[in-house]
PDB file of C-alpha atoms in Angstrom:
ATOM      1  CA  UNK A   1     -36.583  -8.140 -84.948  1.00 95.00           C
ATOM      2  CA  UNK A   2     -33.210  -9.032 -83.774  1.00 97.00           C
ATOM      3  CA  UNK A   3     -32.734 -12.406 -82.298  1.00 97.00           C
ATOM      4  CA  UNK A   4     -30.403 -12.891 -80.049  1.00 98.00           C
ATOM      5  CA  UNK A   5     -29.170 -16.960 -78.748  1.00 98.00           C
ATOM      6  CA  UNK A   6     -28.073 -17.464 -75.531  1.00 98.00           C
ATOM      7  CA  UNK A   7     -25.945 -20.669 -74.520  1.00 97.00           C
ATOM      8  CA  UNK A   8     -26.040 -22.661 -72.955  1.00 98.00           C
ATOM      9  CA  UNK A   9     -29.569 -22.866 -71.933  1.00 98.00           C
ATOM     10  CA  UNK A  10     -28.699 -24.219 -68.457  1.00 98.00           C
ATOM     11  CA  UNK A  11     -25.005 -23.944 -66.463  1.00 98.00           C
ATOM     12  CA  UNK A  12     -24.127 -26.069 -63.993  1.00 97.00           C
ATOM     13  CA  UNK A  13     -21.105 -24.443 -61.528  1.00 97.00           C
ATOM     14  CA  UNK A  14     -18.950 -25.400 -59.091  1.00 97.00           C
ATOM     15  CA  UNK A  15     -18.728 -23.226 -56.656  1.00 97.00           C
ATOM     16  CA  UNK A  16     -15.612 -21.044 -56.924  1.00 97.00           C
ATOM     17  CA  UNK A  17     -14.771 -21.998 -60.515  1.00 97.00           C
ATOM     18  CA  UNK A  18     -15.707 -19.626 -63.865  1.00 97.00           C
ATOM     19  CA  UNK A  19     -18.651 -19.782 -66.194  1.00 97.00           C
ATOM     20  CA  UNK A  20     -18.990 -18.147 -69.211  1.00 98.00           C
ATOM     21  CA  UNK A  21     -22.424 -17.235 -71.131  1.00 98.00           C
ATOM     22  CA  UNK A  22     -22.757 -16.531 -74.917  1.00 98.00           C
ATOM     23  CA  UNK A  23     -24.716 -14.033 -76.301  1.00 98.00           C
ATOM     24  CA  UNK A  24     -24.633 -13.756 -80.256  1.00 98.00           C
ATOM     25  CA  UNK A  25     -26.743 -11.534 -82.615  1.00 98.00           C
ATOM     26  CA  UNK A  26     -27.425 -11.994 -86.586  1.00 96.00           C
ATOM     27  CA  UNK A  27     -26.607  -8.717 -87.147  1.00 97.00           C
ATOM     28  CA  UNK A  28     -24.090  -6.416 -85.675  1.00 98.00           C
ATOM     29  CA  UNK A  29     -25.002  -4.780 -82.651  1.00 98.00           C
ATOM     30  CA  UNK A  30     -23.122  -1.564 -83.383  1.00 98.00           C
ATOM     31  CA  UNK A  31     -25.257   1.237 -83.439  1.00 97.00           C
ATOM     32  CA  UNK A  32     -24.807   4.100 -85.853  1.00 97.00           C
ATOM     33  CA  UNK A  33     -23.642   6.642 -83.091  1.00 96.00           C
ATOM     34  CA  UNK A  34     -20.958   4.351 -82.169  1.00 96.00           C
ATOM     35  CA  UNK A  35     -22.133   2.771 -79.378  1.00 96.00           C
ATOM     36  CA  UNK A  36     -23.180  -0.755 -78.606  1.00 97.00           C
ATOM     37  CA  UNK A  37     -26.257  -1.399 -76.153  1.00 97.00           C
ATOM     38  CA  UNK A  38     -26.032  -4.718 -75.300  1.00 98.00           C
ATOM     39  CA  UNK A  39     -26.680  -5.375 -71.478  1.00 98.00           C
ATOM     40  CA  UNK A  40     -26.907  -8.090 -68.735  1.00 98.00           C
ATOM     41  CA  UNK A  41     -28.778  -8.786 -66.337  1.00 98.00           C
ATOM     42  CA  UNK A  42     -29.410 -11.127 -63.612  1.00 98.00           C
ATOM     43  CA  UNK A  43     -32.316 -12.491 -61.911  1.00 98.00           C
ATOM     44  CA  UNK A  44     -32.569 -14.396 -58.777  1.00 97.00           C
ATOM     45  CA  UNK A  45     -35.444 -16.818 -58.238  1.00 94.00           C
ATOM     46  CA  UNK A  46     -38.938 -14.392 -56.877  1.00 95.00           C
ATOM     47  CA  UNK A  47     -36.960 -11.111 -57.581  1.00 97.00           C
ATOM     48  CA  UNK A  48     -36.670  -8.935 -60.130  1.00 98.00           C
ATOM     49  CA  UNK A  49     -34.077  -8.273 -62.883  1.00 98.00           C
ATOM     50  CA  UNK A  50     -31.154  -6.725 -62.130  1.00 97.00           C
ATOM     51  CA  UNK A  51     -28.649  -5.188 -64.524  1.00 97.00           C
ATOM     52  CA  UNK A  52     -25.361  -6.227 -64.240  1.00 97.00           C
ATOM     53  CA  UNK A  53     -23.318  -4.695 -67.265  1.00 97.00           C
ATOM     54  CA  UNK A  54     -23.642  -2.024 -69.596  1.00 97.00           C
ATOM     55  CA  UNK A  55     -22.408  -1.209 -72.937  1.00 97.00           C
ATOM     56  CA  UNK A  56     -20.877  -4.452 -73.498  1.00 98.00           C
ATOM     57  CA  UNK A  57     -18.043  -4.572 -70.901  1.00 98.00           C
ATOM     58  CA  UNK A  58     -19.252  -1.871 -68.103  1.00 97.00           C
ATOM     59  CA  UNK A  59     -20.343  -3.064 -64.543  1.00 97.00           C
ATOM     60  CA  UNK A  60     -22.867  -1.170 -62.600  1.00 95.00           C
ATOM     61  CA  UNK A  61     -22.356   0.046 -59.221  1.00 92.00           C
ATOM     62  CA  UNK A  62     -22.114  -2.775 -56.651  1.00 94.00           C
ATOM     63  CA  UNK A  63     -21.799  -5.334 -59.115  1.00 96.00           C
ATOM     64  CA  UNK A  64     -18.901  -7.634 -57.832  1.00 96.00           C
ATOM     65  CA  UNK A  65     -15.656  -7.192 -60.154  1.00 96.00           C
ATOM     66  CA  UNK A  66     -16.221 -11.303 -60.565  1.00 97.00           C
ATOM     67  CA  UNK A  67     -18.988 -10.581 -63.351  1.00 98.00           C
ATOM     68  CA  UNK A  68     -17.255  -8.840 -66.567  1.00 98.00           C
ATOM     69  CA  UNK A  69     -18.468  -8.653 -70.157  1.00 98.00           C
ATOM     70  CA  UNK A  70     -16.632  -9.003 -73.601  1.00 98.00           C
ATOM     71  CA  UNK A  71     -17.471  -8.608 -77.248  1.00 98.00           C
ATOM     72  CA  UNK A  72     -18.420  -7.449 -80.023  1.00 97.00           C
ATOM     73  CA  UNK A  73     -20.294  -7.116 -83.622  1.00 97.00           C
ATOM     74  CA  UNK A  74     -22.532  -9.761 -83.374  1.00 98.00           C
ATOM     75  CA  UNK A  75     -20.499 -12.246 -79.997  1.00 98.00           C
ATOM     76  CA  UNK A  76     -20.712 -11.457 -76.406  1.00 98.00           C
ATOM     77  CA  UNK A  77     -19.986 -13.084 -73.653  1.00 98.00           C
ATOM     78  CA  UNK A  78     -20.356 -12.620 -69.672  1.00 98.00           C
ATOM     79  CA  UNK A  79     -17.957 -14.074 -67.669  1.00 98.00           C
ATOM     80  CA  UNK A  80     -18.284 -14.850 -63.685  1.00 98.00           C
ATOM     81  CA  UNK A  81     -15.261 -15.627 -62.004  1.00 94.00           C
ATOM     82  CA  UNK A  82     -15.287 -17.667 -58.691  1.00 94.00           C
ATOM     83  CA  UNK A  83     -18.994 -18.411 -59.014  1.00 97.00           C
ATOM     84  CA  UNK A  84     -20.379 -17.717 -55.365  1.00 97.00           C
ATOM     85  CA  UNK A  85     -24.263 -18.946 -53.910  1.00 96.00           C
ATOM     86  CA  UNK A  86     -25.437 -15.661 -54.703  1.00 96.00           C
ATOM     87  CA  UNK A  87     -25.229 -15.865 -58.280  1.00 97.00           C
ATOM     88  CA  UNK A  88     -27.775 -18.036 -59.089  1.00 97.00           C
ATOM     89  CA  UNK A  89     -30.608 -17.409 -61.101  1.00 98.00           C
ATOM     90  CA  UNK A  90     -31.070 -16.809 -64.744  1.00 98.00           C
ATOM     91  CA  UNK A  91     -28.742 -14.653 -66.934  1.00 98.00           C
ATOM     92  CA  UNK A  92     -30.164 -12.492 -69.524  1.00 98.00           C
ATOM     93  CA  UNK A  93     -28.423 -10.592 -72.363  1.00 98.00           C
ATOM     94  CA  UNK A  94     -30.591  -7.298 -74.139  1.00 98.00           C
ATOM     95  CA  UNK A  95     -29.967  -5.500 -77.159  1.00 98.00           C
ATOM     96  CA  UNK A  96     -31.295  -1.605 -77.612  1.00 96.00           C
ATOM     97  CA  UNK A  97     -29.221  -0.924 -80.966  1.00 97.00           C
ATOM     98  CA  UNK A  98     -32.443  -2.681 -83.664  1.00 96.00           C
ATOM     99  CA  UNK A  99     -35.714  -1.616 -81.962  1.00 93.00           C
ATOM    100  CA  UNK A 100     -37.766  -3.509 -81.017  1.00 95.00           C
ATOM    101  CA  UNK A 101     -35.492  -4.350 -77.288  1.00 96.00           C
ATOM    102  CA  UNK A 102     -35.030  -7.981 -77.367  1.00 98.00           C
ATOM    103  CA  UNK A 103     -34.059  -9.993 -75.193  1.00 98.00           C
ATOM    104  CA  UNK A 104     -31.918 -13.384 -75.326  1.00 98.00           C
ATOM    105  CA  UNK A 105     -33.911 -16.646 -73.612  1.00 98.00           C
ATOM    106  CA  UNK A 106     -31.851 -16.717 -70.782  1.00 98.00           C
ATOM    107  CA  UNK A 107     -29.464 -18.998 -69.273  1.00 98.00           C
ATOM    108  CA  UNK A 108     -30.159 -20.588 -65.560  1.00 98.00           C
ATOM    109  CA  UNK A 109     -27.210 -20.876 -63.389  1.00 98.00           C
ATOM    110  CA  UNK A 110     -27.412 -23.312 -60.787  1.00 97.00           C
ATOM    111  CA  UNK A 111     -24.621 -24.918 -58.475  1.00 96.00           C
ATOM    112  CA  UNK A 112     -23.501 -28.570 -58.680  1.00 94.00           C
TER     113      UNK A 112
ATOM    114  CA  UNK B   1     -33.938   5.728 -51.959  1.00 93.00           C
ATOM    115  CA  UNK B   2     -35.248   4.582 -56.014  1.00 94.00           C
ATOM    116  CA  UNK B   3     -38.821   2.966 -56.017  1.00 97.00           C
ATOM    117  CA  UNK B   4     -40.384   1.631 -58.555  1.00 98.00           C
ATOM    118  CA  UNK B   5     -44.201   0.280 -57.017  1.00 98.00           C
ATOM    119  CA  UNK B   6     -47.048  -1.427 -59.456  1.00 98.00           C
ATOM    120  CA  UNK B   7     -50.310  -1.713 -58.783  1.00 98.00           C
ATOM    121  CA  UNK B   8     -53.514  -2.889 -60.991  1.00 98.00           C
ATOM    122  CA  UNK B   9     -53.060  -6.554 -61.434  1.00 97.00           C
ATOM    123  CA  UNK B  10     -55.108  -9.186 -61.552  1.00 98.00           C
ATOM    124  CA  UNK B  11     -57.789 -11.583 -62.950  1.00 98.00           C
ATOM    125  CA  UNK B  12     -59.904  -9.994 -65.870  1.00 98.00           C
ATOM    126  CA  UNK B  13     -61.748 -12.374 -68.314  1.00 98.00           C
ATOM    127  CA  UNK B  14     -60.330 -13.021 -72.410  1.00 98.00           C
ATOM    128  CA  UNK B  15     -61.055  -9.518 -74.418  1.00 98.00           C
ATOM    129  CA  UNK B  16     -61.413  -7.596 -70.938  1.00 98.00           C
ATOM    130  CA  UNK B  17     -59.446  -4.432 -69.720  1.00 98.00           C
ATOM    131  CA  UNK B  18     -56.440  -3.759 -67.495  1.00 98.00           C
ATOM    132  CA  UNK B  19     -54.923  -0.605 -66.207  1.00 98.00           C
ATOM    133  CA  UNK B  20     -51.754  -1.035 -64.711  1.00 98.00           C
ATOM    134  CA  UNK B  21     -49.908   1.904 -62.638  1.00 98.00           C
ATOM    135  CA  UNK B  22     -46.694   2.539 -61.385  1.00 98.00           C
ATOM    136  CA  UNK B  23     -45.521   5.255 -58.353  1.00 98.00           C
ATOM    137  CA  UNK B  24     -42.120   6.752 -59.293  1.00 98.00           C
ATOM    138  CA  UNK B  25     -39.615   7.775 -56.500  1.00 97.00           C
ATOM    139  CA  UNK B  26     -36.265   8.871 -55.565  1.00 96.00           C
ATOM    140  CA  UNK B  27     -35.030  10.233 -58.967  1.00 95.00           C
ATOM    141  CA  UNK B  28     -35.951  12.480 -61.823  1.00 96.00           C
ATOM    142  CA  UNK B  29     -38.698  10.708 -62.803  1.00 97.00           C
ATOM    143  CA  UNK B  30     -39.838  13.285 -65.239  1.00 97.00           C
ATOM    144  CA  UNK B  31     -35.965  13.200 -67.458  1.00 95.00           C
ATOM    145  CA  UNK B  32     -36.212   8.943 -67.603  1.00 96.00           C
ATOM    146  CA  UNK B  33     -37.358   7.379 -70.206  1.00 97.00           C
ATOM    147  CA  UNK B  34     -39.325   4.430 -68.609  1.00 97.00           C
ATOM    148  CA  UNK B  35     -40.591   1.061 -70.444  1.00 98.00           C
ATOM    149  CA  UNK B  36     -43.299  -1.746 -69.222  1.00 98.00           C
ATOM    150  CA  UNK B  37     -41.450  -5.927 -69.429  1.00 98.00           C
ATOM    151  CA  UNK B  38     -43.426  -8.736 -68.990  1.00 98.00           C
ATOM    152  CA  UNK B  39     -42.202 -12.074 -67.752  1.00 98.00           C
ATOM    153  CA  UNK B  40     -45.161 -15.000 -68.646  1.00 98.00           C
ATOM    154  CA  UNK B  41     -45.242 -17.615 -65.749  1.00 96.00           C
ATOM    155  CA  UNK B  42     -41.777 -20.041 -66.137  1.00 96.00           C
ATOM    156  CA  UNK B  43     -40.526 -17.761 -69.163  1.00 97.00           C
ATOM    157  CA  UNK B  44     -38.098 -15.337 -69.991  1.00 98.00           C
ATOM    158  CA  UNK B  45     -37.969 -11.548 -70.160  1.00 98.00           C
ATOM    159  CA  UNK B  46     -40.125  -9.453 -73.341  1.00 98.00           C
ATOM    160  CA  UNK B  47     -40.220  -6.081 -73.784  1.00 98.00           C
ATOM    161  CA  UNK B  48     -44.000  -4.423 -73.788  1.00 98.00           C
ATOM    162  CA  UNK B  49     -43.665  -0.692 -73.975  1.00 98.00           C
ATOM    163  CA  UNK B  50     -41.232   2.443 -74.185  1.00 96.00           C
ATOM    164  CA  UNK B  51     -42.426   5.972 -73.392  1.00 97.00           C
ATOM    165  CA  UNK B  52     -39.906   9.473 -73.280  1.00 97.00           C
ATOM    166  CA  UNK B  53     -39.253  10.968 -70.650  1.00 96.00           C
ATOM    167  CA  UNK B  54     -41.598  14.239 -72.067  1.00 96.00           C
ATOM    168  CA  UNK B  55     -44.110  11.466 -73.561  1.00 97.00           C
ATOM    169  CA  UNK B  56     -43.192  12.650 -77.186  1.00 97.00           C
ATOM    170  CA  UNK B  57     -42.212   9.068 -78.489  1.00 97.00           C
ATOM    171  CA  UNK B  58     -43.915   5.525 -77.319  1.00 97.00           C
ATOM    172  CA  UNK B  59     -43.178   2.236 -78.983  1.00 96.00           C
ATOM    173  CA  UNK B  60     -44.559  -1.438 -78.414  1.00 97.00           C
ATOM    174  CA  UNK B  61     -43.874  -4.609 -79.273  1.00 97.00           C
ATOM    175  CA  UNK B  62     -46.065  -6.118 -82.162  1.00 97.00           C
ATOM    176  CA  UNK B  63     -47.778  -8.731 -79.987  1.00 97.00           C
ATOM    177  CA  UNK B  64     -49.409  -5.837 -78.194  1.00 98.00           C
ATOM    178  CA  UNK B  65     -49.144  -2.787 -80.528  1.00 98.00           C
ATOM    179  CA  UNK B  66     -52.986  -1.725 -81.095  1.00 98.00           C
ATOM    180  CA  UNK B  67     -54.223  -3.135 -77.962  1.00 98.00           C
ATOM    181  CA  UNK B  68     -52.199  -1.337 -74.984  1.00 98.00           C
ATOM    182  CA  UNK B  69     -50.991   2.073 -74.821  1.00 98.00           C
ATOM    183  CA  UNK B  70     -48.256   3.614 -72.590  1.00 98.00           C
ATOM    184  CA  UNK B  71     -48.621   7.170 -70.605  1.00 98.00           C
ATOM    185  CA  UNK B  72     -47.102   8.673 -68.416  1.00 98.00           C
ATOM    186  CA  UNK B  73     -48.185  11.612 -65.158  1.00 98.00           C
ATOM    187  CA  UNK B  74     -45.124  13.373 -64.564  1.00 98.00           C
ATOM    188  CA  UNK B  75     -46.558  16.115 -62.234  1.00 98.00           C
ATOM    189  CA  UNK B  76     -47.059  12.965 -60.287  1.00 98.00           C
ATOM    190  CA  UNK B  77     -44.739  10.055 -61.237  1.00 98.00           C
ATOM    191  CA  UNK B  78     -46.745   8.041 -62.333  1.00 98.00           C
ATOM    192  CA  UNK B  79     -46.311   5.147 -65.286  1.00 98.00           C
ATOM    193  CA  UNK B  80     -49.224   3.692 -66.678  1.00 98.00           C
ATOM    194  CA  UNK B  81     -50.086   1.061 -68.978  1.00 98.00           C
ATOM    195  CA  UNK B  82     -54.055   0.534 -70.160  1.00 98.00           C
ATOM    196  CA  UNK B  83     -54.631  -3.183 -71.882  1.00 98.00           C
ATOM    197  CA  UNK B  84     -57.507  -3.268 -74.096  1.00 98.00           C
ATOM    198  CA  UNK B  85     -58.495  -6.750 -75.479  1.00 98.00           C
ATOM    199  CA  UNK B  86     -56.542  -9.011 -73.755  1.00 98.00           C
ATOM    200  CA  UNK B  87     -55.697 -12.477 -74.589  1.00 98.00           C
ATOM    201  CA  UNK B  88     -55.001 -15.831 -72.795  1.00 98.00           C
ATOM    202  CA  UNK B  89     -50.960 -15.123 -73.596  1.00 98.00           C
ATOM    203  CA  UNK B  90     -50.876 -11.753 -71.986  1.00 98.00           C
ATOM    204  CA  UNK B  91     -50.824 -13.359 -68.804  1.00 98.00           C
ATOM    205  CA  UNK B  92     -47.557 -12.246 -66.714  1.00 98.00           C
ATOM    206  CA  UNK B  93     -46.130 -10.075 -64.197  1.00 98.00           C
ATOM    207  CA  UNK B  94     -45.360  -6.752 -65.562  1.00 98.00           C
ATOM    208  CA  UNK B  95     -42.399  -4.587 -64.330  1.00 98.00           C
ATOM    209  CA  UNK B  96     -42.243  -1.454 -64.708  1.00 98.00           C
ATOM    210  CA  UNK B  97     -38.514  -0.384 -65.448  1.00 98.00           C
ATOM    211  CA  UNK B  98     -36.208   2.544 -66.294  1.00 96.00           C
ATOM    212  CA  UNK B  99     -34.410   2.970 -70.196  1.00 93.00           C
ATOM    213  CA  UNK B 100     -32.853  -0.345 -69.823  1.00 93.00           C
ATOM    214  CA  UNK B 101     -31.419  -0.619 -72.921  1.00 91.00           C
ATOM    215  CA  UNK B 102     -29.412   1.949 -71.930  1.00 91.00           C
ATOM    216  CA  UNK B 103     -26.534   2.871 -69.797  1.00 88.00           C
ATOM    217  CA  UNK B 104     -28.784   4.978 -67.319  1.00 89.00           C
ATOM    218  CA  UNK B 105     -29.468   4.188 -63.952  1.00 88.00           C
ATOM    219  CA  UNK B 106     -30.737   0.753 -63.412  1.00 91.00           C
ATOM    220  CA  UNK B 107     -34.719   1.274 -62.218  1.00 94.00           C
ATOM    221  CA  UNK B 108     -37.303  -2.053 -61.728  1.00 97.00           C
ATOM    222  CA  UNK B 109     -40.498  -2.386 -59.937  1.00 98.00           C
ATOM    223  CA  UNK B 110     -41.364  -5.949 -58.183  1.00 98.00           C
ATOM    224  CA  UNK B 111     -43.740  -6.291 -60.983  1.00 98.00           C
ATOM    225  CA  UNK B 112     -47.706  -6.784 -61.184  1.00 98.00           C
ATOM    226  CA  UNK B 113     -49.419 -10.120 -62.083  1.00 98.00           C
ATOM    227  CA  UNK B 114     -52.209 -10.503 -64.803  1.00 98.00           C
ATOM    228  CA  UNK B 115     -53.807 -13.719 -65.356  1.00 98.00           C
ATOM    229  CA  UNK B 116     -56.303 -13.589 -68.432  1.00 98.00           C
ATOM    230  CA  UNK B 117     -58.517 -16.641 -68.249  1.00 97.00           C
ATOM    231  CA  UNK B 118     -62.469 -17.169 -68.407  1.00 96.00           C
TER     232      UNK B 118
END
C-alpha cells in the first residue's frame, strides 16, 4: 500500500498569515494515464470531510482562492494563504493512483 | 440539492452483524462510483469500500476484505454496506462518499456510528 506522511502533525497559525502542509509519497504518484490523483480535504471539528483540491493543484467550487495545491512525483504541498477562523480542523491529503486509496494521517490546524 | 443520508448504526456485540445503508439524492446516482470511509473515534480518515457505478467492480481494504461486502440499489439509490464478523477495531463512523479519489463531484454523508464491544 502506498504510504503517504503528512507534516507537520499539528500547525499552529496566526490568523491572517500562510501555512503550508506536506504531503510526500514513496513512490510516484503519477498514474499511467497521465494523471495524478492526489486530493485534499478538510474537516472541521463534528462535520464531515470536505474536498478542497483536486488533481494536485485544482480547487473545487466554493473553495476560497486562499487554499492552492502544488507538486509533484512523490511532494505535495497545500498552501493556505491568510489563514481565516474557518479553516480550522484537520487537513488530509489522498492518493487514488496505487489502489488501495490511502490516506495521509492528517494535520490539525488550530489558531494561536 | 446532493444528499448523502446513512442509516444502520449502532451497538452490535464482537463477531456480530451490521448492515449499513445509504439514501442517494440530487445527482446521477446510478453513473457515480460511490465508496464507504471510516473514521475510528479521535483518528484519521481509512478507506473501507469502492463499488462502480453499474456494480461490475468492488474493492476493500485488507482489514475488512472477507468480512464486509459493498452493493449497491440503483433503481433506488441506495448504498449499502453488510459487516459480517466484526471486531473491537471496526468501531467508527462510516461515511458514505462519492469517487473521491477522483476529480468528480465532491459527495459525503454525515456518517453512521458503530461501536463493537461486548
Amino acid at each position: 500500500d502506498v504510504v503517504l506522511t503528512q507534516s507537520p502533525l499539528s500547525l499552529p497559525v496566526t490568523l491572517g498569515q500562510s501555512a503550508s502542509i506536506s504531503c510526500r509519497s514513496r513512490q510516484s504518484l503519477r498514474h499511467s494515464d497521465g494523471n495524478t490523483y492526489l486530493n485534499w480535504f478538510h474537516q472541521r471539528p463534528g462535520q464531515s470531510p470536505r474536498r478542497l483540491i483536486y488533481g494536485v493543484s485544482n480547487r473545487d467550487s466554493g473553495v476560497p482562492d486562499r487554499f492552492s495545491g502544488s507538486g509533484s512525483g512523490t511532494d505535495f504541498t497545500l498552501k493556505i494563504s491568510r489563514v481565516e477562523a474557518e479553516d480550522v480542523g484537520v487537513y488530509y491529503c489522498l492518493q487514488g493512483t496505487h489502489w488501495p486509496l490511502t490516506f495521509g494521517g492528517g494535520t490539525k490546524v488550530e489558531i494561536k | 440539492e446532493v444528499q448523502l443520508v446513512e442509516s444502520g448504526g449502532g451497538l452490535v456485540q464482537p463477531g456480530g452483524s451490521l448492515g449499513l445503508s445509504c439514501a442517494a439524492s440530487g445527482f446521477s446516482f446510478s453513473t457515480q462510483s460511490m465508496t464507504w470511509v471510516r473514521q475510528a473515534p479521535g483518528k484519521g480518515l481509512e478507506w473501507v469500500a469502492f463499488i462502480s457505478g453499474g456494480s461490475d467492480t468492488t474493492d476493500y481494504a485488507e482489514s475488512v476484505k472477507g468480512r464486509f461486502t459493498i452493493s449497491r440499489d440503483n433503481s433506488k439509490n441506495m448504498l449499502y454496506l453488510q459487516m459480517n464478523s466484526l471486531r473491537t477495531d471496526d468501531s467508527a463512523r462510516y461515511y458514505c462518499a462519492g469517487a473521491i479519489w477522483s476529480a468528480n463531484d465532491d459527495y459525503w454523508g454525515q456518517g453512521t456510528p458503530v461501536t463493537v464491544s461486548s
